[in-house]
Short mmCIF file of C-alpha atoms and ligand atoms in Angstrom, two decimals:
data_model
loop_
_atom_site.label_atom_id
_atom_site.label_comp_id
_atom_site.label_asym_id
_atom_site.label_seq_id
_atom_site.Cartn_x
_atom_site.Cartn_y
_atom_site.Cartn_z
CA MET A 1 6.72 -2.96 34.72
CA GLY A 2 4.82 -3.33 31.45
CA ILE A 3 1.65 -2.07 29.85
CA LEU A 4 -1.34 -4.33 30.42
CA ILE A 5 -4.24 -3.97 28.01
CA LYS A 6 -7.24 -5.42 29.82
CA ASN A 7 -10.87 -6.20 29.02
CA GLY A 8 -10.58 -5.83 25.27
CA THR A 9 -11.47 -8.25 22.49
CA VAL A 10 -8.39 -9.47 20.66
CA VAL A 11 -9.11 -9.95 16.97
CA SER A 12 -6.92 -12.15 14.81
CA ALA A 13 -7.32 -13.15 11.19
CA THR A 14 -9.32 -16.16 12.30
CA GLU A 15 -11.08 -15.44 15.60
CA SER A 16 -12.06 -12.86 18.24
CA LYS A 17 -11.56 -13.57 21.96
CA SER A 18 -11.65 -11.73 25.28
CA LEU A 19 -7.97 -11.68 26.20
CA ASP A 20 -5.51 -9.44 28.01
CA VAL A 21 -2.29 -8.36 26.34
CA LEU A 22 0.89 -7.58 28.23
CA ILE A 23 3.51 -5.39 26.58
CA GLU A 24 7.04 -5.47 27.96
CA GLY A 25 9.43 -3.08 26.32
CA GLU A 26 8.93 -3.23 22.59
CA THR A 27 7.30 -6.62 22.39
CA ILE A 28 4.18 -8.53 23.31
CA ALA A 29 5.10 -10.56 26.39
CA CYS A 30 1.86 -12.43 27.01
CA VAL A 31 -1.64 -12.84 25.57
CA ASP A 32 -3.94 -14.62 27.98
CA VAL A 33 -7.10 -14.50 30.05
CA GLY A 34 -6.91 -12.68 33.37
CA ILE A 35 -3.27 -11.55 33.38
CA GLY A 36 -2.45 -10.19 36.89
CA GLU A 37 -1.98 -6.45 37.25
CA ASP A 38 1.31 -6.87 39.19
CA GLY A 39 2.23 -3.20 39.12
CA HIS A 40 1.79 -2.88 35.36
CA GLU A 41 0.31 0.23 33.81
CA VAL A 42 -3.25 -0.92 33.09
CA VAL A 43 -5.06 0.28 29.98
CA ASP A 44 -8.77 -0.45 30.11
CA ALA A 45 -9.85 -1.57 26.67
CA SER A 46 -13.46 -2.34 27.61
CA GLY A 47 -15.64 -2.08 24.54
CA LEU A 48 -12.60 -1.85 22.25
CA LEU A 49 -11.07 -4.25 19.76
CA VAL A 50 -7.40 -5.06 20.16
CA MET A 51 -5.89 -5.62 16.75
CA PRO A 52 -2.44 -5.70 15.14
CA GLY A 53 -1.37 -2.28 13.89
CA GLY A 54 -2.13 -1.84 10.22
CA ILE A 55 0.50 -2.57 7.57
CA ASP A 56 0.26 -0.58 4.35
CA VAL A 57 2.50 -2.26 1.79
CA HIS A 58 2.10 0.33 -0.96
CA THR A 59 3.13 3.94 -0.33
CA HIS A 60 5.23 6.50 -2.16
CA LEU A 61 6.78 8.98 0.27
CA ASP A 62 9.10 11.74 -0.88
CA MET A 63 9.08 10.26 -4.37
CA PRO A 64 10.09 12.23 -7.46
CA PHE A 65 7.33 11.59 -10.00
CA GLY A 66 5.51 13.46 -12.75
CA GLY A 67 7.83 16.47 -12.60
CA THR A 68 7.44 16.99 -8.86
CA THR A 69 7.84 15.09 -5.57
CA SER A 70 5.11 13.42 -3.56
CA ALA A 71 3.94 15.77 -0.83
CA ASP A 72 4.39 13.57 2.22
CA ASP A 73 7.91 12.91 3.38
CA TYR A 74 8.79 10.12 5.82
CA THR A 75 7.74 12.25 8.78
CA THR A 76 4.33 13.48 7.65
CA GLY A 77 3.57 10.21 5.84
CA THR A 78 4.35 7.91 8.78
CA GLN A 79 2.62 10.23 11.28
CA ALA A 80 -0.48 10.26 9.08
CA ALA A 81 -0.32 6.47 8.89
CA ALA A 82 -0.11 6.21 12.68
CA ALA A 83 -3.03 8.61 13.20
CA GLY A 84 -5.14 6.19 11.18
CA GLY A 85 -3.89 3.07 12.97
CA THR A 86 -1.16 1.96 10.58
CA THR A 87 2.15 1.12 12.25
CA MET A 88 4.22 -0.18 9.37
CA LEU A 89 4.69 0.86 5.75
CA ILE A 90 6.46 -0.65 2.79
CA ASP A 91 7.54 2.17 0.52
CA PHE A 92 9.25 2.00 -2.88
CA ALA A 93 12.86 2.71 -3.72
CA LEU A 94 13.07 3.49 -7.44
CA GLN A 95 16.17 2.48 -9.36
CA SER A 96 16.89 5.04 -12.10
CA GLN A 97 17.99 3.79 -15.50
CA GLY A 98 21.79 3.81 -15.71
CA HIS A 99 22.08 3.63 -11.94
CA THR A 100 22.36 0.73 -9.52
CA MET A 101 19.86 -0.66 -7.06
CA ARG A 102 22.40 0.03 -4.34
CA GLU A 103 22.21 3.74 -5.17
CA ALA A 104 18.42 3.68 -4.97
CA PHE A 105 18.58 1.80 -1.67
CA ASP A 106 20.98 4.40 -0.23
CA VAL A 107 18.88 7.32 -1.50
CA TRP A 108 15.70 5.97 0.09
CA ARG A 109 17.39 5.04 3.34
CA ALA A 110 18.69 8.61 3.51
CA LYS A 111 15.19 10.00 2.87
CA SER A 112 13.84 8.06 5.84
CA LYS A 113 16.76 8.53 8.22
CA GLY A 114 15.80 10.63 11.21
CA LYS A 115 12.33 11.11 9.75
CA ALA A 116 10.35 7.87 9.83
CA CYS A 117 8.06 7.74 12.84
CA VAL A 118 6.77 4.18 12.53
CA ASP A 119 8.59 1.14 11.15
CA TYR A 120 9.02 0.78 7.43
CA SER A 121 10.59 -1.28 4.72
CA LEU A 122 11.23 -0.88 1.00
CA HIS A 123 10.45 -2.69 -2.23
CA MET A 124 13.09 -2.21 -4.92
CA ALA A 125 11.70 -1.04 -8.28
CA VAL A 126 13.94 -2.51 -10.98
CA THR A 127 14.32 -0.48 -14.16
CA ASP A 128 17.73 -1.55 -15.43
CA LEU A 129 19.88 -4.66 -15.13
CA GLY A 130 23.04 -2.97 -16.38
CA LEU A 131 25.63 -4.58 -18.56
CA GLY A 132 26.44 -8.25 -18.84
CA ASP A 133 29.49 -9.63 -17.15
CA GLU A 134 31.21 -12.19 -19.37
CA ALA A 135 33.01 -13.86 -16.50
CA GLU A 136 29.93 -14.35 -14.36
CA GLY A 137 27.51 -14.77 -17.25
CA GLU A 138 24.96 -12.59 -15.54
CA GLN A 139 24.04 -8.95 -15.65
CA ARG A 140 25.10 -6.74 -12.76
CA GLY A 141 21.50 -6.05 -11.74
CA LEU A 142 20.71 -9.70 -11.25
CA ARG A 143 23.62 -10.02 -8.84
CA GLU A 144 22.48 -6.86 -7.12
CA MET A 145 19.13 -8.54 -6.45
CA GLU A 146 21.03 -10.96 -4.20
CA GLU A 147 22.56 -8.02 -2.33
CA MET A 148 19.13 -6.45 -1.90
CA VAL A 149 17.69 -9.65 -0.47
CA ALA A 150 20.63 -9.75 1.96
CA GLU A 151 19.67 -6.20 3.00
CA GLY A 152 16.14 -7.38 3.79
CA ILE A 153 14.52 -6.17 0.57
CA SER A 154 12.69 -9.33 -0.40
CA SER A 155 10.31 -7.86 -2.99
CA PHE A 156 11.03 -6.33 -6.39
CA LYS A 157 8.70 -3.99 -8.23
CA LEU A 158 8.26 -4.21 -11.97
CA PHE A 159 6.39 -1.59 -13.98
CA MET A 160 4.54 -2.56 -17.16
CA ALA A 161 3.36 1.06 -17.44
CA TYR A 162 4.97 4.52 -17.72
CA PRO A 163 7.04 3.94 -20.89
CA GLY A 164 10.28 5.90 -20.94
CA VAL A 165 10.19 6.40 -17.18
CA LEU A 166 9.72 3.19 -15.23
CA MET A 167 8.41 0.62 -17.72
CA ILE A 168 10.54 -2.41 -18.54
CA ASP A 169 10.03 -4.85 -21.40
CA ASP A 170 8.86 -8.43 -21.04
CA GLY A 171 12.35 -9.87 -21.51
CA LEU A 172 13.83 -7.87 -18.67
CA MET A 173 10.80 -8.60 -16.53
CA PHE A 174 11.16 -12.31 -17.19
CA LYS A 175 14.86 -12.26 -16.27
CA VAL A 176 14.06 -10.53 -12.98
CA MET A 177 11.31 -13.06 -12.31
CA GLN A 178 13.67 -15.99 -12.90
CA LYS A 179 16.19 -14.49 -10.50
CA ALA A 180 13.45 -13.73 -7.97
CA ALA A 181 12.36 -17.36 -8.15
CA ALA A 182 15.93 -18.47 -7.40
CA LEU A 183 16.08 -16.09 -4.43
CA ASN A 184 12.56 -16.82 -3.10
CA ALA A 185 11.85 -13.12 -3.56
CA LEU A 186 8.43 -11.74 -4.50
CA CYS A 187 7.74 -9.85 -7.75
CA CYS A 188 5.32 -6.96 -7.34
CA VAL A 189 3.89 -5.82 -10.65
CA HIS A 190 2.16 -2.66 -11.82
CA ALA A 191 0.12 -4.36 -14.52
CA GLU A 192 -1.05 -2.12 -17.34
CA ASN A 193 -0.14 -2.30 -21.03
CA GLY A 194 1.82 0.95 -21.06
CA SER A 195 2.62 0.89 -24.78
CA ALA A 196 -0.99 0.52 -25.91
CA ILE A 197 -2.15 3.11 -23.39
CA ASP A 198 0.39 5.59 -24.72
CA VAL A 199 -1.06 5.25 -28.22
CA VAL A 200 -4.55 6.03 -26.92
CA VAL A 201 -3.21 8.93 -24.84
CA ALA A 202 -1.52 10.50 -27.89
CA GLN A 203 -4.70 10.11 -29.95
CA MET A 204 -6.80 11.77 -27.24
CA ILE A 205 -4.42 14.71 -26.94
CA ALA A 206 -4.47 15.11 -30.75
CA GLU A 207 -8.27 15.30 -30.53
CA GLY A 208 -8.06 18.04 -27.89
CA LYS A 209 -9.20 15.75 -25.06
CA THR A 210 -7.01 17.20 -22.35
CA ALA A 211 -9.18 17.28 -19.20
CA PRO A 212 -8.46 15.02 -16.17
CA HIS A 213 -11.38 12.77 -17.08
CA TYR A 214 -9.46 11.58 -20.17
CA HIS A 215 -6.67 10.23 -18.00
CA ALA A 216 -9.22 7.68 -16.80
CA LEU A 217 -10.71 7.02 -20.23
CA SER A 218 -7.30 6.48 -21.82
CA ARG A 219 -6.45 3.60 -19.51
CA SER A 220 -8.88 0.81 -20.32
CA PRO A 221 -9.57 -1.94 -17.78
CA LYS A 222 -8.66 -4.29 -20.63
CA ALA A 223 -5.13 -2.84 -20.73
CA GLU A 224 -4.87 -3.70 -17.04
CA ALA A 225 -6.43 -7.14 -17.42
CA GLU A 226 -4.17 -8.05 -20.35
CA ALA A 227 -1.07 -7.04 -18.40
CA THR A 228 -2.32 -8.81 -15.27
CA HIS A 229 -2.61 -12.06 -17.18
CA ARG A 230 0.76 -11.53 -18.88
CA ALA A 231 2.56 -10.72 -15.64
CA ILE A 232 1.20 -13.79 -13.89
CA ALA A 233 1.83 -16.05 -16.89
CA LEU A 234 5.45 -14.88 -17.14
CA ALA A 235 5.96 -15.29 -13.39
CA ASP A 236 4.49 -18.77 -13.60
CA MET A 237 6.85 -19.65 -16.48
CA ALA A 238 9.74 -18.34 -14.38
CA GLY A 239 8.59 -20.25 -11.30
CA ALA A 240 8.24 -16.99 -9.34
CA ALA A 241 5.62 -15.77 -6.91
CA VAL A 242 3.90 -12.61 -8.10
CA TYR A 243 1.87 -9.92 -6.35
CA ILE A 244 -0.26 -7.65 -8.52
CA VAL A 245 -0.44 -4.17 -7.04
CA HIS A 246 -3.47 -1.86 -7.15
CA LEU A 247 -5.81 -4.23 -8.99
CA SER A 248 -8.75 -2.01 -9.87
CA ASN A 249 -11.43 -3.81 -11.83
CA GLU A 250 -13.40 -6.96 -12.56
CA ASP A 251 -11.60 -7.86 -15.83
CA SER A 252 -8.24 -7.91 -14.04
CA LEU A 253 -9.77 -9.89 -11.21
CA ALA A 254 -10.97 -12.49 -13.71
CA ALA A 255 -7.43 -12.77 -15.10
CA LEU A 256 -6.04 -13.17 -11.56
CA LYS A 257 -8.59 -15.83 -10.62
CA PHE A 258 -8.00 -17.75 -13.83
CA MET A 259 -4.26 -17.94 -13.19
CA GLN A 260 -4.83 -18.77 -9.51
CA SER A 261 -7.10 -21.64 -10.61
CA ARG A 262 -4.24 -22.90 -12.80
CA GLY A 263 -1.94 -23.07 -9.79
CA ALA A 264 0.09 -19.89 -10.36
CA LYS A 265 1.67 -18.44 -7.22
CA ALA A 266 -0.32 -15.24 -7.71
CA LEU A 267 -1.52 -12.76 -5.09
CA ALA A 268 -3.02 -9.32 -5.41
CA GLU A 269 -4.07 -6.23 -3.53
CA THR A 270 -6.67 -3.66 -4.25
CA CYS A 271 -6.66 -0.15 -2.78
CA THR A 272 -9.27 1.72 -0.78
CA GLN A 273 -10.03 4.15 -3.61
CA TYR A 274 -11.16 1.43 -6.02
CA LEU A 275 -13.56 0.08 -3.39
CA VAL A 276 -15.48 3.30 -2.77
CA LEU A 277 -14.81 5.83 -5.54
CA SER A 278 -15.82 5.61 -9.19
CA ILE A 279 -15.48 7.34 -12.51
CA GLU A 280 -19.19 8.25 -12.46
CA ASP A 281 -19.05 9.78 -8.98
CA GLN A 282 -15.64 11.45 -8.95
CA MET A 283 -14.64 11.94 -12.60
CA PRO A 284 -17.72 12.67 -14.72
CA GLY A 285 -15.76 15.00 -16.97
CA LYS A 286 -17.13 18.25 -15.65
CA SER A 287 -14.36 20.13 -13.89
CA TRP A 288 -10.67 20.62 -13.21
CA ASP A 289 -11.37 19.47 -9.65
CA GLU A 290 -11.29 15.92 -10.99
CA ALA A 291 -7.49 16.20 -11.15
CA LYS A 292 -7.65 15.25 -7.45
CA TYR A 293 -8.56 11.73 -8.60
CA VAL A 294 -5.92 11.32 -11.29
CA PHE A 295 -4.01 8.22 -10.29
CA THR A 296 -3.01 5.05 -12.06
CA PRO A 297 -4.77 2.71 -12.66
CA PRO A 298 -7.65 5.18 -12.79
CA LEU A 299 -11.03 5.04 -11.15
CA ARG A 300 -13.34 2.51 -12.78
CA GLU A 301 -17.08 2.29 -13.36
CA ARG A 302 -18.95 1.83 -10.08
CA TRP A 303 -20.12 -1.72 -10.86
CA ASN A 304 -16.54 -2.95 -10.41
CA GLN A 305 -16.67 -2.27 -6.68
CA ALA A 306 -18.93 -5.22 -5.78
CA PRO A 307 -16.69 -7.91 -7.33
CA LEU A 308 -13.66 -6.36 -5.62
CA TRP A 309 -15.40 -6.54 -2.24
CA ASP A 310 -16.46 -10.13 -2.97
CA ALA A 311 -12.85 -11.02 -3.81
CA LEU A 312 -11.66 -9.49 -0.54
CA ALA A 313 -14.17 -11.64 1.30
CA ASP A 314 -13.50 -14.89 -0.55
CA GLY A 315 -9.69 -14.62 -0.59
CA ALA A 316 -8.93 -14.01 -4.29
CA LEU A 317 -7.62 -10.62 -3.17
CA ALA A 318 -5.29 -10.84 -0.17
CA VAL A 319 -4.53 -7.27 0.85
CA VAL A 320 -5.94 -3.74 0.93
CA SER A 321 -3.29 -1.06 0.56
CA THR A 322 -3.51 2.60 -0.44
CA ASP A 323 -0.91 3.37 -3.13
CA HIS A 324 -0.58 6.58 -1.12
CA CYS A 325 1.13 8.98 -3.53
CA PRO A 326 0.02 12.45 -2.46
CA PHE A 327 0.22 15.65 -4.50
CA ARG A 328 -1.22 19.00 -3.49
CA PHE A 329 -4.10 20.23 -5.63
CA ALA A 330 -3.16 23.92 -5.57
CA ASP A 331 0.32 23.72 -7.01
CA GLN A 332 1.19 20.12 -7.92
CA LYS A 333 -1.91 18.79 -9.70
CA GLU A 334 -1.97 22.24 -11.29
CA LEU A 335 1.05 21.23 -13.40
CA GLY A 336 -1.34 19.35 -15.66
CA ARG A 337 -4.02 21.95 -16.19
CA GLY A 338 -4.65 21.88 -19.93
CA ASP A 339 -2.88 18.52 -20.43
CA PHE A 340 -3.84 15.50 -18.34
CA ARG A 341 -0.50 13.82 -19.16
CA LYS A 342 1.21 16.36 -16.92
CA ILE A 343 -1.00 15.87 -13.88
CA PRO A 344 1.16 14.06 -11.30
CA ASN A 345 -0.40 10.63 -10.86
CA GLY A 346 -1.38 9.70 -7.35
CA GLY A 347 -3.68 10.39 -4.43
CA PRO A 348 -3.48 10.64 -0.63
CA GLY A 349 -4.94 7.84 1.49
CA VAL A 350 -2.58 6.27 4.03
CA GLU A 351 -4.41 7.91 6.95
CA ASN A 352 -7.88 6.71 5.97
CA ARG A 353 -7.32 3.10 4.87
CA LEU A 354 -8.59 1.44 8.04
CA GLN A 355 -11.51 3.82 8.49
CA ILE A 356 -12.71 3.17 4.92
CA LEU A 357 -12.15 -0.57 5.11
CA TRP A 358 -14.00 -0.81 8.43
CA HIS A 359 -16.89 1.48 7.58
CA PHE A 360 -17.61 0.24 4.06
CA GLY A 361 -16.40 -3.29 4.68
CA VAL A 362 -17.24 -4.42 8.20
CA ASN A 363 -20.10 -2.04 9.00
CA ALA A 364 -21.68 -2.78 5.62
CA GLY A 365 -21.48 -6.53 6.28
CA ARG A 366 -19.10 -7.18 3.37
CA ILE A 367 -16.23 -8.52 5.47
CA SER A 368 -15.87 -9.74 9.06
CA PRO A 369 -13.64 -8.07 11.68
CA GLU A 370 -11.30 -11.05 11.31
CA ARG A 371 -11.06 -10.56 7.58
CA PHE A 372 -10.38 -6.87 8.23
CA VAL A 373 -7.36 -7.90 10.32
CA ALA A 374 -6.21 -10.37 7.67
CA LEU A 375 -6.42 -7.80 4.86
CA SER A 376 -4.93 -4.88 6.75
CA ALA A 377 -2.14 -6.52 8.79
CA THR A 378 -1.77 -10.29 8.97
CA ASN A 379 -1.65 -11.06 5.25
CA PRO A 380 0.67 -8.15 4.46
CA ALA A 381 3.09 -9.38 7.14
CA LYS A 382 2.98 -12.95 5.89
CA ILE A 383 3.21 -12.16 2.17
CA PHE A 384 6.06 -9.70 2.64
CA GLY A 385 8.22 -11.85 4.89
CA MET A 386 7.82 -10.32 8.33
CA GLU A 387 5.25 -12.50 10.08
CA LYS A 388 7.69 -13.37 12.86
CA GLN A 389 7.84 -9.68 13.79
CA LYS A 390 4.61 -7.98 12.69
CA GLY A 391 0.96 -8.50 11.81
CA ARG A 392 -0.42 -10.46 14.77
CA ILE A 393 -1.13 -10.07 18.47
CA ALA A 394 1.09 -12.88 19.67
CA GLU A 395 3.84 -13.45 22.19
CA GLY A 396 7.27 -12.32 21.04
CA LEU A 397 6.06 -10.10 18.21
CA ASP A 398 6.54 -6.33 18.08
CA ALA A 399 3.93 -4.57 20.20
CA ASP A 400 2.36 -2.77 17.23
CA ILE A 401 -1.15 -2.65 18.63
CA LEU A 402 -4.29 -0.86 17.65
CA LEU A 403 -7.15 -0.25 20.06
CA TRP A 404 -10.10 0.15 17.72
CA ASP A 405 -13.34 1.83 18.70
CA THR A 406 -16.12 0.39 16.55
CA LYS A 407 -18.50 3.15 17.67
CA ALA A 408 -16.27 6.20 17.17
CA GLU A 409 -17.68 8.64 14.65
CA TYR A 410 -15.18 10.48 12.51
CA THR A 411 -15.51 12.99 9.70
CA ILE A 412 -12.71 12.82 7.15
CA SER A 413 -11.43 16.21 6.09
CA ALA A 414 -8.30 17.87 4.72
CA ALA A 415 -8.71 20.45 7.48
CA THR A 416 -7.92 17.91 10.19
CA GLN A 417 -5.84 15.26 8.44
CA ARG A 418 -2.12 14.69 9.00
CA MET A 419 -1.35 14.05 5.35
CA ALA A 420 0.35 16.96 3.66
CA THR A 421 -2.19 17.46 0.89
CA ASP A 422 -4.62 20.34 0.66
CA TYR A 423 -7.49 17.98 -0.15
CA SER A 424 -8.94 14.64 0.83
CA MET A 425 -10.34 12.11 -1.62
CA PHE A 426 -13.04 11.45 0.98
CA GLU A 427 -13.79 15.04 2.04
CA GLY A 428 -16.70 15.30 4.47
CA TRP A 429 -17.34 11.56 4.61
CA LYS A 430 -18.63 10.42 7.99
CA VAL A 431 -17.33 7.04 9.04
CA VAL A 432 -18.00 4.92 12.11
CA GLY A 433 -15.02 3.03 13.53
CA ASN A 434 -11.65 4.60 14.24
CA ALA A 435 -8.35 4.06 16.00
CA ALA A 436 -8.60 5.03 19.69
CA LYS A 437 -4.99 4.31 20.72
CA VAL A 438 -2.04 3.20 18.62
CA TYR A 439 1.11 1.54 19.98
CA SER A 440 4.25 1.20 17.91
CA ARG A 441 6.78 -1.23 19.40
CA GLY A 442 5.20 -0.74 22.81
CA GLU A 443 5.10 3.04 22.71
CA LEU A 444 1.81 4.92 22.69
CA VAL A 445 2.24 7.05 19.56
CA VAL A 446 -1.35 8.14 18.98
CA ASP A 447 -4.20 8.71 21.40
CA ASN A 448 -7.12 9.86 19.30
CA VAL A 449 -9.36 10.24 22.35
CA ALA A 450 -7.12 12.51 24.44
CA GLN A 451 -5.23 14.29 21.66
CA PRO A 452 -6.84 13.51 18.27
CA GLY A 453 -4.38 13.03 15.41
CA LYS A 454 -1.34 14.14 17.39
CA PHE A 455 1.82 12.07 17.04
CA LEU A 456 3.15 11.49 20.54
CA GLY A 457 6.48 9.80 19.76
CA ALA A 458 9.81 11.22 18.69
CA THR A 459 10.39 12.06 15.06
CA GLY A 460 12.76 9.54 13.52
CA ARG A 461 11.90 6.70 15.93
CA GLY A 462 10.75 4.44 13.06
CA ARG A 463 13.08 1.58 12.16
CA PHE A 464 13.90 -0.15 8.91
CA VAL A 465 12.55 -3.70 8.99
CA LYS A 466 14.51 -6.40 7.21
CA ARG A 467 12.18 -8.86 5.56
CA GLU A 468 12.70 -12.54 4.79
CA ALA A 469 12.53 -13.86 1.25
CA ASN A 470 9.65 -16.33 1.54
CA ALA A 471 8.18 -16.19 -1.98
CA GLY A 472 5.10 -14.31 -0.80
CA GLY A 473 4.35 -17.02 1.76
CA PHE A 474 4.33 -19.78 -0.91
CA ALA A 475 7.81 -20.99 0.12
O1 URP B 501 -0.94 7.03 -9.63
C1 URP B 501 -0.16 6.35 -8.99
N1 URP B 501 -0.53 5.15 -8.64
N2 URP B 501 1.04 6.84 -8.64
C2 URP B 501 2.09 6.15 -8.01
C3 URP B 501 2.87 5.25 -8.91
C4 URP B 501 2.17 3.94 -9.13
O2 URP B 501 1.88 3.59 -10.27
O3 URP B 501 1.90 3.22 -8.19
ZN1 ZN B 502 1.60 1.59 -9.90
ZN1 ZN B 503 2.12 2.89 -6.40
#
């Protein structure tokens, strides 16, 4: 006996159709018109959209950063994701300088063990290639990249920002890109000119400009655009596919589009915060409260939002993620009172991604429901090498299914959220459109109608997903 979802509208990245969906065990057994009830448990999805569970490819759970650790661990972070309709995350394992990727892999697998509540995978952030090996003619780290791909880690993260912590130089980045090209792996890049930004930051501090607002002013969109172009150009030289993370502004978008027009294998995401928040509205330079919005890249001037939305609609941008990197306001953001350099960079958002994208995207007529599915689930699955398992409502795939109520009204608030922060970036916002029921591998894990926000599955039920190396779908 399976679970039969009847009378709903199944939305894919290309079309919407009235279809029934039969779940057997953990997978989708059949998608068809008029599937017989045959003793199945019937779920009436009349008036609801049936969509693939969301995939957020950019989160930082339980991550040491900025002198503290991100507030959501794998339990609270994945439960928050599920409450908002997201059934799969790709988090980041960070290699520390002087240590191996294997160590980072083991550390992050241990963090998630017994804690993850929906499925997850990892990108490997490369910070060090180690010493050369005369016999093999290749540095240890480059060989380790092969091992990581064999473990199902098919994307590598490269930081052009955070000098002295995570930033790598262009030579190292280029070597990793060449190896990634050979392995069909994808290079994910945080594109900002970290060295130039650090000069501006030091000058601001010397001038007594220490408030949160200056974090944003110190990181010019031009520093992001320059690095975006450089990252894509280097990847193109190396023959690698590249994915620019958290693209935040029109200048960077222009750099992306230029390189795409020249045939570079270049993809990019933006994040919910850049689509709906701005420096004018959230960071006018008036109060310490603005520390809530200190993340990197920073908020941009409001006019940047329209070109980002246009790029989501026309395909220049392929994905919306969150860069969920939560820190509590009361004690963690507090570390940087009096010096914006010490404010832990990051904001909470994994729970609200689909609500924001639906309300300000679909309801506002900026994107179609099909494009919503493409940006939130289907493209992430394809780009990150798991389209045979996730990201679509199709026979044989994992039954990660979202029943979406386009009419549900929801007020976002820290008081009711699952995320472990004491604030929301969208406090008090009223959105229309929310997850009604969420299935993860065939199990009902959230029922926002009967028990709003409650995670119904067992803690630790989430599984590590091995991803194929498919060069971001270009292979
Ligand atoms: O502010 C941010 N984004 N924190 C997380 C690390 C990163 O750069 O993605
Ligand atoms: Zn980043
Ligand atoms: Zn990030």
